[in-house]
CSV table of C-alpha atoms in Angstrom, one decimal:
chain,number,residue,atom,x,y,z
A,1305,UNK,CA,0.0,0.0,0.0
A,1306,UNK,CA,1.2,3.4,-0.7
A,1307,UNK,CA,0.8,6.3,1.3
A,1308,UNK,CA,-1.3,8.8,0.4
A,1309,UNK,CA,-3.0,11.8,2.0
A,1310,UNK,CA,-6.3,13.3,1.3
A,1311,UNK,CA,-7.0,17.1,1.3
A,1312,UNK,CA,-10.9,18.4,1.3
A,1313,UNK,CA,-11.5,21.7,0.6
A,1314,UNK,CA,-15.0,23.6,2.3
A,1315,UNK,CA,-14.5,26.7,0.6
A,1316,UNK,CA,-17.6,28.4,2.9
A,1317,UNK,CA,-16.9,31.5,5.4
A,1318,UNK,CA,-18.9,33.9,7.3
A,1319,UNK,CA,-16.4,36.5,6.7
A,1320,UNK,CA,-13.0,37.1,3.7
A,1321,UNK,CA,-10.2,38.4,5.5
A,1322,UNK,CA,-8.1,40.9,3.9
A,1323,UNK,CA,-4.9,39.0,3.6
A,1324,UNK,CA,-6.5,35.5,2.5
A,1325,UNK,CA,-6.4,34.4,-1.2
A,1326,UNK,CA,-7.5,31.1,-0.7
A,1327,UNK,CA,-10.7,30.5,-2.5
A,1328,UNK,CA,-13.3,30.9,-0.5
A,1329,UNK,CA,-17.1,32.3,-0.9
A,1330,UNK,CA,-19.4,33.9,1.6
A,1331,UNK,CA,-23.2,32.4,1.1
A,1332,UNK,CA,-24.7,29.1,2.5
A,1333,UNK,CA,-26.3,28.9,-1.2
A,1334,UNK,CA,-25.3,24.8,-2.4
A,1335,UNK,CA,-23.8,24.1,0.6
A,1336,UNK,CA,-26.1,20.2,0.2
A,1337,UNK,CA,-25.2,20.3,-3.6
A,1338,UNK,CA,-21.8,20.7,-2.6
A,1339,UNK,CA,-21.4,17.8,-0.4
A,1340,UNK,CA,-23.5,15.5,-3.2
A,1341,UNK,CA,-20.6,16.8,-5.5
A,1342,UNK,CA,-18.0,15.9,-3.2
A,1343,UNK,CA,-19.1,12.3,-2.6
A,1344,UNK,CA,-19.6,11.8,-5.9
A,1345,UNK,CA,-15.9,13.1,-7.0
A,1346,UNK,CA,-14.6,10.7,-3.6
A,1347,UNK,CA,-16.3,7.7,-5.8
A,1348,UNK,CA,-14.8,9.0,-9.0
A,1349,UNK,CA,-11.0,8.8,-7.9
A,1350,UNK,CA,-11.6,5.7,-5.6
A,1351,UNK,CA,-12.0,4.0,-8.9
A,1352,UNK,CA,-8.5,5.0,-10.1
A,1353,UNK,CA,-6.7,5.2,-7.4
A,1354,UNK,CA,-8.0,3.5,-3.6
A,1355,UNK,CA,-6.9,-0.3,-4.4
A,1356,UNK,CA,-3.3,0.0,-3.8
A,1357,UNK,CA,-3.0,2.8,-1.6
A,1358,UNK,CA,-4.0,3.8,2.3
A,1359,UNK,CA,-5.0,7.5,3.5
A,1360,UNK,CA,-2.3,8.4,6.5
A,1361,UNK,CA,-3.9,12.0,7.0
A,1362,UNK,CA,-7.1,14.1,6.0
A,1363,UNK,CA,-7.1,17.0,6.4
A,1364,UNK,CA,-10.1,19.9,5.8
A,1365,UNK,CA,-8.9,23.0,5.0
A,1366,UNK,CA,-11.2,26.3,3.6
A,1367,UNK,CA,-12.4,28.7,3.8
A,1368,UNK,CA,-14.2,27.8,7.0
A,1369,UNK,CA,-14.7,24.0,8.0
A,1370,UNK,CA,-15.7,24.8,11.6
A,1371,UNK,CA,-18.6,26.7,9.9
A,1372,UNK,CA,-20.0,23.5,9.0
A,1373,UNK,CA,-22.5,20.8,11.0
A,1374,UNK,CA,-20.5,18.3,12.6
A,1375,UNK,CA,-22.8,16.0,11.1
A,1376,UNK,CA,-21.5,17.6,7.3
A,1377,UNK,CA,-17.7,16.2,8.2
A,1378,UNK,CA,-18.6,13.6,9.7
A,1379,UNK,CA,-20.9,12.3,5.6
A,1380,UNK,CA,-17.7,13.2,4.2
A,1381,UNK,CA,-16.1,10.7,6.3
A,1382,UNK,CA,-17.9,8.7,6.1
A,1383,UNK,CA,-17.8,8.8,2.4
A,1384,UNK,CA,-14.1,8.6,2.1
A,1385,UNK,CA,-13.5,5.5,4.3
A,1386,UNK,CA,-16.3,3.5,2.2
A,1387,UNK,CA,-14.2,4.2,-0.7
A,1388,UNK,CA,-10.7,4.2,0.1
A,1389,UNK,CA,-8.2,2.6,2.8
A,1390,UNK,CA,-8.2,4.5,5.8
A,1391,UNK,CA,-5.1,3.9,8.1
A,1392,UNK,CA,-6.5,3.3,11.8
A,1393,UNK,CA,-4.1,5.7,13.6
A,1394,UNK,CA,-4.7,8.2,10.4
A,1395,UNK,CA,-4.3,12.1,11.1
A,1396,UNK,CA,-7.7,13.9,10.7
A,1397,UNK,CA,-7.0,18.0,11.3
A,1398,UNK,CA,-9.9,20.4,10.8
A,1399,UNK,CA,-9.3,23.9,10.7
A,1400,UNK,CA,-10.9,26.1,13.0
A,1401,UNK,CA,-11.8,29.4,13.1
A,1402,UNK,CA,-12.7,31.0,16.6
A,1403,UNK,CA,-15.5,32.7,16.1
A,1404,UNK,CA,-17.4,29.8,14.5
A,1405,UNK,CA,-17.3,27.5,17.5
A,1406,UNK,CA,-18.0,26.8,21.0
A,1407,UNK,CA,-17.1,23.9,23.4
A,1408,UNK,CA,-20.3,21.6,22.6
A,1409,UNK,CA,-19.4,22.0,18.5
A,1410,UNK,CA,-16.1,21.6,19.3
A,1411,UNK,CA,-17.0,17.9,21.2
A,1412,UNK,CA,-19.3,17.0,18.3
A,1413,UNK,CA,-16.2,17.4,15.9
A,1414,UNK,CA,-14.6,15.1,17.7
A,1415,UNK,CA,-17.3,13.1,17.9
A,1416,UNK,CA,-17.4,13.1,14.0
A,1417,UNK,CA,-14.1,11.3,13.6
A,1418,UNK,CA,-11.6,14.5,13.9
A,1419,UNK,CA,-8.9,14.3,16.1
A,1420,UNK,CA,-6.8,17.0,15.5
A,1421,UNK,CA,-7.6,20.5,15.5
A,1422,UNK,CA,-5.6,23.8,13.7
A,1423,UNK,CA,-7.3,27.0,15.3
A,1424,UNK,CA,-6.5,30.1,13.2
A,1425,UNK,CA,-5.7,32.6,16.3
A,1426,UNK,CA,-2.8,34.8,14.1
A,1427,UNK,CA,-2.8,37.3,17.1
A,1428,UNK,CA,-4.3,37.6,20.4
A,1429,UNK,CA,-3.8,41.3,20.5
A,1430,UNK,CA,-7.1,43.4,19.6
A,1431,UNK,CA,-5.6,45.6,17.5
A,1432,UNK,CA,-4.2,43.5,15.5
A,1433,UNK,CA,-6.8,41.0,15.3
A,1434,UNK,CA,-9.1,44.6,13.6
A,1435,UNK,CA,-6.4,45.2,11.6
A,1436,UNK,CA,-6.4,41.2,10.1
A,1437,UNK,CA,-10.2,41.6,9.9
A,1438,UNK,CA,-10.8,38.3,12.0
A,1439,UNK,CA,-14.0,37.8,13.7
A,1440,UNK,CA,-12.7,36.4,16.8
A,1441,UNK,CA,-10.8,38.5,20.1
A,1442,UNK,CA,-8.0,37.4,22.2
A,1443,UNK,CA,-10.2,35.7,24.6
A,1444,UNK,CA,-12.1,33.5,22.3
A,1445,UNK,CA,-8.9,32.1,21.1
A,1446,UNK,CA,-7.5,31.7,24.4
A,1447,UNK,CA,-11.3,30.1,25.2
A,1448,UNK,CA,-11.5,28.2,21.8
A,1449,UNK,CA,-7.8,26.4,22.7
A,1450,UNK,CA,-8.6,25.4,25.9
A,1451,UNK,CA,-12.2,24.2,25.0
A,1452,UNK,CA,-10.6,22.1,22.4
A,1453,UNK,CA,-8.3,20.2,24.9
A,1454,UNK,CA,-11.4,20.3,27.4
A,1455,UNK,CA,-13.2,18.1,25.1
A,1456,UNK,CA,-10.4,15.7,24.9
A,1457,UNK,CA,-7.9,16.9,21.8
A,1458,UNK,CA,-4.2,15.6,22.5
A,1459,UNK,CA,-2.7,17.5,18.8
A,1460,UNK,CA,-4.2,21.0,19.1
A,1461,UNK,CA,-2.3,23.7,16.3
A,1462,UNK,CA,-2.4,27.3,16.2
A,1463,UNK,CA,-1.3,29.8,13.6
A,1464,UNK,CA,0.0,33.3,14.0
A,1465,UNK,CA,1.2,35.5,11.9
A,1466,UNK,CA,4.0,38.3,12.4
A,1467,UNK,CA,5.4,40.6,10.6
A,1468,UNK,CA,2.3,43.2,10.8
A,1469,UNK,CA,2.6,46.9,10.4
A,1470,UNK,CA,4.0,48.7,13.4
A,1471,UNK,CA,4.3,45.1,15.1
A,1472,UNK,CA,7.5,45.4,17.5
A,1473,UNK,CA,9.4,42.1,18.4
A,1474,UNK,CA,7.9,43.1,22.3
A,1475,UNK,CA,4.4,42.6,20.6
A,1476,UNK,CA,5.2,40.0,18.8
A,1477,UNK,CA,7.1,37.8,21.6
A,1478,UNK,CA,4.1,39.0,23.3
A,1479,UNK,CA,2.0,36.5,21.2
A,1480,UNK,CA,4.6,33.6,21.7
A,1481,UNK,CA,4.1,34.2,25.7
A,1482,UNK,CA,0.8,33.9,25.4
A,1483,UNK,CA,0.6,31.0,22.9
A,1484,UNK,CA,2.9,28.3,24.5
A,1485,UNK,CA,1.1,28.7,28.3
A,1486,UNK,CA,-2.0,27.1,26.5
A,1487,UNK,CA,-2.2,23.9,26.0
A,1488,UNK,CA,-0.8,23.7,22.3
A,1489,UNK,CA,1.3,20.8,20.7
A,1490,UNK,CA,2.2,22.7,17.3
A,1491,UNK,CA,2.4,26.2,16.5
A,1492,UNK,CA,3.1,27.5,12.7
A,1493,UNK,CA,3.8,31.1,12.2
A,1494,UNK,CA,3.8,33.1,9.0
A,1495,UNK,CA,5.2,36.4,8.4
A,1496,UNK,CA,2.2,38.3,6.5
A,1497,UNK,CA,2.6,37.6,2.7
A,1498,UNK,CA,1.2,40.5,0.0
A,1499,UNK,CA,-0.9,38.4,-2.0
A,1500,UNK,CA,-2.3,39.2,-5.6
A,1501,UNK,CA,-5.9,39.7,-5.5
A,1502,UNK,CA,-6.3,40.3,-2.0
A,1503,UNK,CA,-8.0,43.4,-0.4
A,1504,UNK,CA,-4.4,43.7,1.7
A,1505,UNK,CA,-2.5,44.2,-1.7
A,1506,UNK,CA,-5.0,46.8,-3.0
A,1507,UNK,CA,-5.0,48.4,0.4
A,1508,UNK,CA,-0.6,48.8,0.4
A,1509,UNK,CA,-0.9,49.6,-3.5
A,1510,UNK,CA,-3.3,52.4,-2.4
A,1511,UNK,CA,-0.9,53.7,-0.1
A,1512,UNK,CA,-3.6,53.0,2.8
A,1513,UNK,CA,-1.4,50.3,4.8
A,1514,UNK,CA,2.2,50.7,4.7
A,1515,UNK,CA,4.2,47.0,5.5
A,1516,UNK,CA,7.5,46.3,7.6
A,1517,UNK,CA,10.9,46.1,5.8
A,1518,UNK,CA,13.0,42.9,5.4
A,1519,UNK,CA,15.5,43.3,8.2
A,1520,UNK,CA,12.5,44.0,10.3
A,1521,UNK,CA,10.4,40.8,8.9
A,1522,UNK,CA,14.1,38.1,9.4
A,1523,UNK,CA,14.4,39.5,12.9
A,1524,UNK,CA,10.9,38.6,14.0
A,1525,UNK,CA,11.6,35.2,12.2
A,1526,UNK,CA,14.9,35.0,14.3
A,1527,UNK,CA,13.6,35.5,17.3
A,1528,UNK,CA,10.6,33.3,16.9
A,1529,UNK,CA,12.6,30.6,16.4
A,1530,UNK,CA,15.4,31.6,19.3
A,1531,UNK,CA,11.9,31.4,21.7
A,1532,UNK,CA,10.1,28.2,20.5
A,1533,UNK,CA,13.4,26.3,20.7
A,1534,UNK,CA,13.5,27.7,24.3
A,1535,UNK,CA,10.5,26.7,25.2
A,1536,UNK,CA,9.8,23.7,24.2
A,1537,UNK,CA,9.2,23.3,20.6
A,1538,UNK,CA,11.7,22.3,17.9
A,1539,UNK,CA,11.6,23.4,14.5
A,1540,UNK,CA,10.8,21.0,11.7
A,1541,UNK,CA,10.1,23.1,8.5
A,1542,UNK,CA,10.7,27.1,7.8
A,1543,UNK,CA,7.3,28.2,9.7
A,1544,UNK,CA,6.5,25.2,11.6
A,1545,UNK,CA,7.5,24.6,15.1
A,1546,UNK,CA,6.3,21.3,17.3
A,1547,UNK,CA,6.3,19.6,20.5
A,1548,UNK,CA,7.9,16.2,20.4
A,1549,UNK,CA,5.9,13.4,18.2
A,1550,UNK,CA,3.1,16.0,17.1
A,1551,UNK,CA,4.4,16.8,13.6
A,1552,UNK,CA,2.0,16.8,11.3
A,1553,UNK,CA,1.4,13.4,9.1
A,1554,UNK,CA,0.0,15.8,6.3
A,1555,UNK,CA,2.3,18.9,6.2
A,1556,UNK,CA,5.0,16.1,6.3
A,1557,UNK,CA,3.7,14.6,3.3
A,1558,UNK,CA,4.0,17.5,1.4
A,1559,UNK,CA,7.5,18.1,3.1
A,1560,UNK,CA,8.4,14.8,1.9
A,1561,UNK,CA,7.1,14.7,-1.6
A,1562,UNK,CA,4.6,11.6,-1.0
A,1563,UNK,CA,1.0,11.8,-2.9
A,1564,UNK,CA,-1.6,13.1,-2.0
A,1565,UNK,CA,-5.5,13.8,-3.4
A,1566,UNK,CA,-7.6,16.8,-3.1
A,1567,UNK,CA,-11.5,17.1,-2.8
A,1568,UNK,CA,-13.6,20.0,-3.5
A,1569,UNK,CA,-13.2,23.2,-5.1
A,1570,UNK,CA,-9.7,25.0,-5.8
A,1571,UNK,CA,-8.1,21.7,-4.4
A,1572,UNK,CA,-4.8,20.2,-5.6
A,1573,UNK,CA,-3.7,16.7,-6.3
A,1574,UNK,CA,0.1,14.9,-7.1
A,1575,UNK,CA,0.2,11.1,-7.8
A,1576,UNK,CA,2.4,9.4,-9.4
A,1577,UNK,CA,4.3,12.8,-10.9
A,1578,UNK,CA,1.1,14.5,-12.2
A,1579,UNK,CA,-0.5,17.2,-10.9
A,1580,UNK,CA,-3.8,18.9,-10.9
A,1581,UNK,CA,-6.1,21.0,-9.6
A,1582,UNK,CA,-9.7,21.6,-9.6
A,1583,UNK,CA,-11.5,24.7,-10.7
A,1584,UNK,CA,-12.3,27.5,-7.7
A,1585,UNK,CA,-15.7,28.3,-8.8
A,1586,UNK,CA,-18.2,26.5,-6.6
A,1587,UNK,CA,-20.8,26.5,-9.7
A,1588,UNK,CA,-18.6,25.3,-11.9
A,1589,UNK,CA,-17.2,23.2,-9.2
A,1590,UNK,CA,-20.7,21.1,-9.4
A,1591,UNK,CA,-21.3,21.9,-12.9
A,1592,UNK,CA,-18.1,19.8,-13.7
A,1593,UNK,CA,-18.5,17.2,-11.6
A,1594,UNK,CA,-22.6,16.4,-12.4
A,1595,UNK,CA,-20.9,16.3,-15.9
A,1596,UNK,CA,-18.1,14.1,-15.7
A,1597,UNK,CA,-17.4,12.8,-12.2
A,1598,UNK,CA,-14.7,15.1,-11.7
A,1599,UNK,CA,-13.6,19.1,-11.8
A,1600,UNK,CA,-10.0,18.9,-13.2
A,1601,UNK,CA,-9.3,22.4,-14.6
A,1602,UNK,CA,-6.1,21.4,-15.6
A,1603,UNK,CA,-3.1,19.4,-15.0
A,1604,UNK,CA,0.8,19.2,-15.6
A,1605,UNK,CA,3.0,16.4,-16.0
A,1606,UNK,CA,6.0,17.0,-14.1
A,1607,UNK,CA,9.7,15.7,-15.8
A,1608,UNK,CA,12.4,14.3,-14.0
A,1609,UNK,CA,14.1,17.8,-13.3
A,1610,UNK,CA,11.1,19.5,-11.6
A,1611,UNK,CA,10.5,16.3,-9.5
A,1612,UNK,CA,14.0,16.3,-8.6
A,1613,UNK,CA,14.2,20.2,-8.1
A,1614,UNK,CA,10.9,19.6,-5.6
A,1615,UNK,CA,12.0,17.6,-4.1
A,1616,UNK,CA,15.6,19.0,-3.0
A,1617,UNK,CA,13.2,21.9,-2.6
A,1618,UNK,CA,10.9,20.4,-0.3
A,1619,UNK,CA,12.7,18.1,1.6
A,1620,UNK,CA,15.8,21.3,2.6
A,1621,UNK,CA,12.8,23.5,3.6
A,1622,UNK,CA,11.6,20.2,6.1
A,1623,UNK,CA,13.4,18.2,8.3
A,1624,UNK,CA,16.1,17.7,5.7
A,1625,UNK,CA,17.4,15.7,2.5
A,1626,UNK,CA,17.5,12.0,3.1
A,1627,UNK,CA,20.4,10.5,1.7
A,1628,UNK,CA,19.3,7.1,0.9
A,1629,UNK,CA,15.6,7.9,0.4
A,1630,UNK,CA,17.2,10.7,-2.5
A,1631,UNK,CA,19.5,7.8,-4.0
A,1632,UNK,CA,16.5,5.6,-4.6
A,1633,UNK,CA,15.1,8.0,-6.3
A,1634,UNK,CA,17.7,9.8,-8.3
A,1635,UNK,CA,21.4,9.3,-8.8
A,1636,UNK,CA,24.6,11.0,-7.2
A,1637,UNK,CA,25.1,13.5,-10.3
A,1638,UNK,CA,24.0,16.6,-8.2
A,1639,UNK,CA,25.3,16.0,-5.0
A,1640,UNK,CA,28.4,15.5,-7.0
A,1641,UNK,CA,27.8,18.7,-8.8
A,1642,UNK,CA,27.0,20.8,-5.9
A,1643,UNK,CA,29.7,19.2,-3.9
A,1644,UNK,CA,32.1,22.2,-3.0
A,1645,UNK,CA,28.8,24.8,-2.4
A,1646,UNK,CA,27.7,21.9,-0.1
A,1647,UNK,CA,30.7,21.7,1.3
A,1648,UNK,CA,31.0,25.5,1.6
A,1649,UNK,CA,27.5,25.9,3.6
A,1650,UNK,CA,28.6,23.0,5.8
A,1651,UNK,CA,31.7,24.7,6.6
A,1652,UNK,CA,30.0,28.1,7.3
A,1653,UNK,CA,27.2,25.8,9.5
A,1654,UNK,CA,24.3,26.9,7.4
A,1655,UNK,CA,24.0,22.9,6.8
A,1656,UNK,CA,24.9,19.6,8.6
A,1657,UNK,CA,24.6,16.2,8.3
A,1658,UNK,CA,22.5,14.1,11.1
A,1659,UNK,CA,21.9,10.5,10.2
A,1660,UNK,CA,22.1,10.5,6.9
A,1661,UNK,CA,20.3,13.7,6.5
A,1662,UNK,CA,21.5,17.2,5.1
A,1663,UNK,CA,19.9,19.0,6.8
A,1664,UNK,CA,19.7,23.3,7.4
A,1665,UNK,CA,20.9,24.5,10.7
A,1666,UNK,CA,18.9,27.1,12.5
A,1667,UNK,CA,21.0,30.4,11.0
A,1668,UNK,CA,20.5,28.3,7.0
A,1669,UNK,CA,16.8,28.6,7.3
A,1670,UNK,CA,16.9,32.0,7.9
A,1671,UNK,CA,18.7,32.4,4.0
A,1672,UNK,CA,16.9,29.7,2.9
A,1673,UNK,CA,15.6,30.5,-0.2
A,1674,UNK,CA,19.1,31.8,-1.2
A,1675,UNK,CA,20.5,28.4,-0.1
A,1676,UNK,CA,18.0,26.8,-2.4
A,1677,UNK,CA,18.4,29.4,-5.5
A,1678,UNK,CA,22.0,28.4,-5.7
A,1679,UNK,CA,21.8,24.7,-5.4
A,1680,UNK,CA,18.4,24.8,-8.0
């Protein structure tokens, strides 16, 4: 069997937040037609691809999954372990926003089959949190976290982001403080992005919102790391930081270049070296799939050079390039290529070796990307 994770996309909100550009639509119009559409694509792929392989992760992303019925999960579930091979210890994360949930919905979740929860807090200052346009406060994310592990979550996640305007490293530490007294297992924290498309972009472009500078953004990355690893929590990719044995089975399959299928609207797919991804639209979304069983808006076969270049990618950016994994899978004509810049970084410790592993060091994934545009 090989392992596979599953990604389902719930594209509904209450509310667009002006950084997000993730598709998402603000209506409860076809939220039933959706979920016909998304068992029926689930019976579609199981067709091509469940006999040989077993789901180690689901995860349901949006948009807004914590909007939904616990009940609605729960048919999708359902759906997907009548149709594929489900591990028995498989990750299932929902992510949570915390103004859509309370401590009974929260139980019923878990109820439903999830068992571990990603709560999108990205500040617990008020100020910030108006800024970000989220419809939650401090203290329903404090409330929301300690609900969860209440009800009887063990792998709880929360996301903050840094890096906002006039944020100083006091305020932003400040988060930090407050996150790791709750009881958390994973934290992930993104310096704010300008994405195309987004009201943010048009608001900077506009000349309305005015965003830090890069010295300021790689010193609040430095120091978040310099604090998790201080308290606790060890870094396993460029933004994600965990306790001991809660990484996450599906960020790691991404990390690690396994496949992995995607449900829904806007959602991605890679098996097998192809890739695709569904159309956003939620009409055409169900459009598609009442048509032909599936919405692939298009799809890309990837050559040997982008799958090895991913990967290098992917793997460097995680918990580091396995030696032996990379040898099955490609031959020793890069490493031998990039031997003296390899040996270069490990002599200026921006790399090391640890069983087998290259891996980066704490001060090599803060130049990262530059680490990666001269290997790639």
């Amino acid at each position: 069997m090989k392992e596979t994770s599953c990604y389902i996309h719930i594209p509904f909100c209450d509310h667009k937040c002006i950084y997000c550009d993730f598709y998402s639509i603000i209506t409860s119009e076809n939220i039933p037609s959706f979920l016909v559409s998304l068992k029926n694509e689930i019976s579609y792929y199981a067709v091509k691809y469940s006999s040989d392989r077993l789901l180690t992760s689901i995860f349901f992303g949006g948009g807004t999954p914590s909007l939904m019925n616990p009940d609605y999960l729960e048919e999708i579930l359902t759906s997907i372990k009548s149709n594929f091979n489900v591990s028995d210890s498989a990750e299932i994360t929902m992510e949570t926003n915390p103004g859509t949930i309370d401590k009974e919905k929260i139980r019923k979740f878990k109820e439903a089959g999830i068992n571990r929860i990603s709560i999108g807090i990205q500040s617990f200052h008020e100020d910030e949190l108006k800024f970000l346009t989220r419809i939650h406060n401090g203290e329903t994310a404090i409330n929301t976290v300690n609900d969860a592990a209440d009800v009887g979550f063990e792998n709880i996640n929360i996301d903050l982001i840094f890096n906002l305007p006039d944020q100083t490293k006091e305020k932003w530490l400040s988060n930090l403080k407050q996150a790791i007294i709750l009881p958390i297992t994973h934290l992930s924290a993104y310096s704010l992005i300008l994405e195309r498309g987004t009201i943010l972009n048009k608001m900077v472009l506009d000349g309305k919102v005015f965003l830090e500078d890069e010295d300021h953004d790689a010193d609040l990355y430095e120091s978040t790391v310099e604090f998790l690893n201080a308290n606790g929590f060890y870094q396993y990719e460029v933004s994600n930081f965990t306790k001991p044995g809660y990484e996450s089975v599906h960020n790691n399959a991404y990390w690690h270049y396994k496949d992995y299928i995607g449900f829904g609207t806007s959602s991605h797919s890679f098996i097998n070296g192809k890739r695709w991804w569904n159309y956003s639209s939620l009409k055409k979304y169900i459009h598609e799939i009442e048509k032909y069983g599936h919405a692939m808006a298009n799809f890309e076969q990837l050559s040997h050079a982008e799958i090895h270049d991913e990967y290098v990618m992917l793997s460097l950016r995680s918990s580091g390039l396995d030696l032996a994994d990379y040898r099955n899978r490609f031959n020793d004509d890069w490493i031998v290529r990039n031997n003296s810049y390899l040996k270069k970084l490990t002599d200026e410790k921006l790399i090391f070796l640890d069983n087998n592993k290259i891996k980066l060091s704490k001060n090599g994934y803060f130049v990262c990307d530059e680490i990666l545009k001269n290997l790639l």
